[in-house]
Amino acid sequence: MNAFRFPPGFNFTYGGVVEKAEHNLAAIRLLKSGQRSLSSEQMLTLARYTGWGDTAVFKAAMNRGLADLLTRDELEGAKTSTLNAHYTALPVVRAIWEALVYAGVGRAPLNALDPSAGIGHFASAAPDPIYDNARWVEIELDPITAEILRQLRPGG
């Protein structure tokens, strides 16, 4: 399976707290289904996962059955991540890439470290020449988020 990549200019509309919670729950349900060969639509379902950096989203998800979907360790990881899991919107990610390209990044092969990768949006939105010539190392501590990252970027 190929790694998930955002088409140029693609952006999500997430909605409010309840919609974000529903997107996160849909991603977790898909992840927990055990399905490993995912369609493009299913990959987008995973890519909509924003994590729990917004405690209102976490609380809304808890009210909609989050605790029933997760193991005790996964739930503890989700709770812990409310302190430090902050989603970066795609327009911001793209602006960062534009600045890096302007500064000359990507003219030579690149070692790219994302020490708080989330589900991998920085790599998934990287310009093609940079993405293709980079050696990616992505690290994520939250177990659910890390598993979504593995599904979106297999072999990474």
Coordinates of C-alpha atoms in Angstrom, one line a residue:
M1 CA 0.0 0.0 0.0
N2 CA 1.3 3.5 -0.8
A3 CA 1.6 6.2 1.7
F4 CA -1.2 8.7 1.9
R5 CA -0.5 12.0 0.2
F6 CA -2.7 15.1 0.0
P7 CA -3.5 16.4 -3.5
P8 CA -2.2 19.9 -4.0
G9 CA -4.6 22.5 -2.6
F10 CA -6.7 19.9 -0.8
N11 CA -8.2 21.0 2.5
F12 CA -10.6 19.5 5.0
T13 CA -13.6 21.2 6.5
Y14 CA -13.8 19.8 10.0
G15 CA -16.8 21.7 11.6
G16 CA -17.1 22.3 15.3
V17 CA -16.3 20.3 18.4
V18 CA -19.0 17.6 17.8
E19 CA -18.0 17.1 14.2
K20 CA -14.3 16.8 15.1
A21 CA -15.2 14.2 17.8
E22 CA -17.3 12.3 15.2
H23 CA -14.4 12.3 12.7
N24 CA -12.0 11.0 15.4
L25 CA -14.5 8.3 16.4
A26 CA -15.0 7.2 12.8
A27 CA -11.2 7.0 12.4
I28 CA -10.9 4.9 15.5
R29 CA -13.7 2.6 14.5
L30 CA -12.0 2.0 11.1
L31 CA -8.7 1.4 12.8
K32 CA -10.3 -1.1 15.2
S33 CA -12.0 -2.9 12.3
G34 CA -8.7 -4.6 11.5
Q35 CA -9.1 -3.8 7.8
R36 CA -5.6 -3.3 6.3
S37 CA -6.4 -2.7 2.6
L38 CA -8.0 0.7 2.7
S39 CA -9.8 2.6 -0.1
S40 CA -9.0 6.2 -0.8
E41 CA -12.1 7.2 1.0
Q42 CA -11.1 5.2 4.1
M43 CA -7.7 6.8 4.0
L44 CA -9.4 10.2 4.1
T45 CA -11.4 9.0 7.1
L46 CA -8.1 8.3 8.9
A47 CA -6.6 11.5 7.7
R48 CA -9.5 13.5 9.3
Y49 CA -8.4 12.4 12.8
T50 CA -7.3 15.5 14.8
G51 CA -6.4 13.9 18.1
W52 CA -7.3 15.2 21.5
G53 CA -5.4 18.5 22.0
D54 CA -8.8 20.2 22.2
T55 CA -10.3 18.9 25.5
A56 CA -13.8 19.9 24.3
V57 CA -13.4 17.4 21.4
F58 CA -12.2 14.7 23.9
K59 CA -15.2 15.4 26.2
A60 CA -17.6 15.2 23.2
A61 CA -16.1 11.9 22.1
M62 CA -16.3 10.5 25.6
N63 CA -20.0 11.4 25.6
R64 CA -20.3 9.5 22.3
G65 CA -18.7 6.2 23.4
L66 CA -14.9 6.8 23.1
A67 CA -14.2 4.8 26.2
D68 CA -16.0 1.8 24.7
L69 CA -13.7 1.8 21.7
L70 CA -10.3 2.0 23.5
T71 CA -8.3 -0.3 25.8
R72 CA -7.4 1.1 29.2
D73 CA -3.9 2.0 27.9
E74 CA -5.2 3.7 24.8
L75 CA -7.7 5.7 26.8
E76 CA -5.0 6.8 29.2
G77 CA -2.8 7.8 26.2
A78 CA -5.7 9.8 24.8
K79 CA -6.3 11.5 28.1
T80 CA -2.6 12.3 28.4
S81 CA -2.4 13.7 24.9
T82 CA -5.0 16.4 25.7
L83 CA -2.0 18.3 27.1
N84 CA 0.2 18.2 24.1
A85 CA -1.5 16.9 20.9
H86 CA -2.2 20.0 18.9
Y87 CA -3.4 19.6 15.4
T88 CA -1.8 21.8 12.7
A89 CA -4.3 22.7 9.9
L90 CA -3.2 21.9 6.3
P91 CA -3.0 25.6 5.2
V92 CA -0.5 26.2 8.0
V93 CA 1.5 23.0 7.1
R94 CA 1.6 24.2 3.4
A95 CA 2.7 27.7 4.5
I96 CA 5.6 26.1 6.4
W97 CA 6.6 24.1 3.4
E98 CA 6.4 27.2 1.2
A99 CA 8.7 29.0 3.6
L100 CA 11.1 26.0 3.7
V101 CA 11.2 25.8 -0.1
Y102 CA 11.8 29.5 -0.3
A103 CA 14.7 29.1 2.1
G104 CA 16.2 26.5 -0.2
V105 CA 15.1 23.2 1.5
G106 CA 14.7 20.4 -1.0
R107 CA 17.5 21.3 -3.4
A108 CA 19.4 18.3 -2.1
P109 CA 18.3 15.0 -0.4
L110 CA 16.8 15.6 3.0
N111 CA 16.7 13.8 6.3
A112 CA 13.3 14.8 7.7
L113 CA 12.6 14.3 11.4
D114 CA 9.1 14.9 12.7
P115 CA 9.4 14.2 16.5
S116 CA 5.7 14.8 17.1
A117 CA 4.2 13.5 13.9
G118 CA 0.6 13.0 14.8
I119 CA -0.8 11.2 11.8
G120 CA 1.8 12.5 9.5
H121 CA 0.3 15.6 7.8
F122 CA 3.7 17.3 7.4
A123 CA 5.0 14.4 5.3
S124 CA 1.6 13.9 3.6
A125 CA 1.5 17.5 2.5
A126 CA 5.2 17.9 1.5
P127 CA 5.9 19.1 -2.0
D128 CA 6.5 16.1 -4.3
P129 CA 10.2 16.8 -5.0
I130 CA 10.9 17.1 -1.2
Y131 CA 8.8 14.1 -0.3
D132 CA 10.4 11.9 -3.0
N133 CA 14.0 12.9 -2.0
A134 CA 13.6 12.8 1.8
R135 CA 14.3 10.1 4.3
W136 CA 11.4 10.4 6.8
V137 CA 11.5 9.6 10.5
E138 CA 8.2 10.2 12.2
I139 CA 7.7 9.7 15.9
E140 CA 4.3 9.6 17.7
L141 CA 3.8 8.7 21.4
D142 CA 0.0 8.3 21.6
P143 CA -0.8 4.7 20.7
I144 CA -4.0 5.3 18.6
T145 CA -2.4 8.3 16.8
A146 CA 0.7 6.2 16.1
E147 CA -1.4 3.3 14.7
I148 CA -3.2 5.7 12.4
L149 CA 0.1 7.1 11.3
R150 CA 1.3 3.5 10.5
Q151 CA -1.9 2.9 8.4
L152 CA -1.5 6.2 6.5
R153 CA 2.3 5.8 5.9
P154 CA 3.0 2.0 5.9
G155 CA 6.7 1.1 5.9
G156 CA 7.6 4.5 7.3

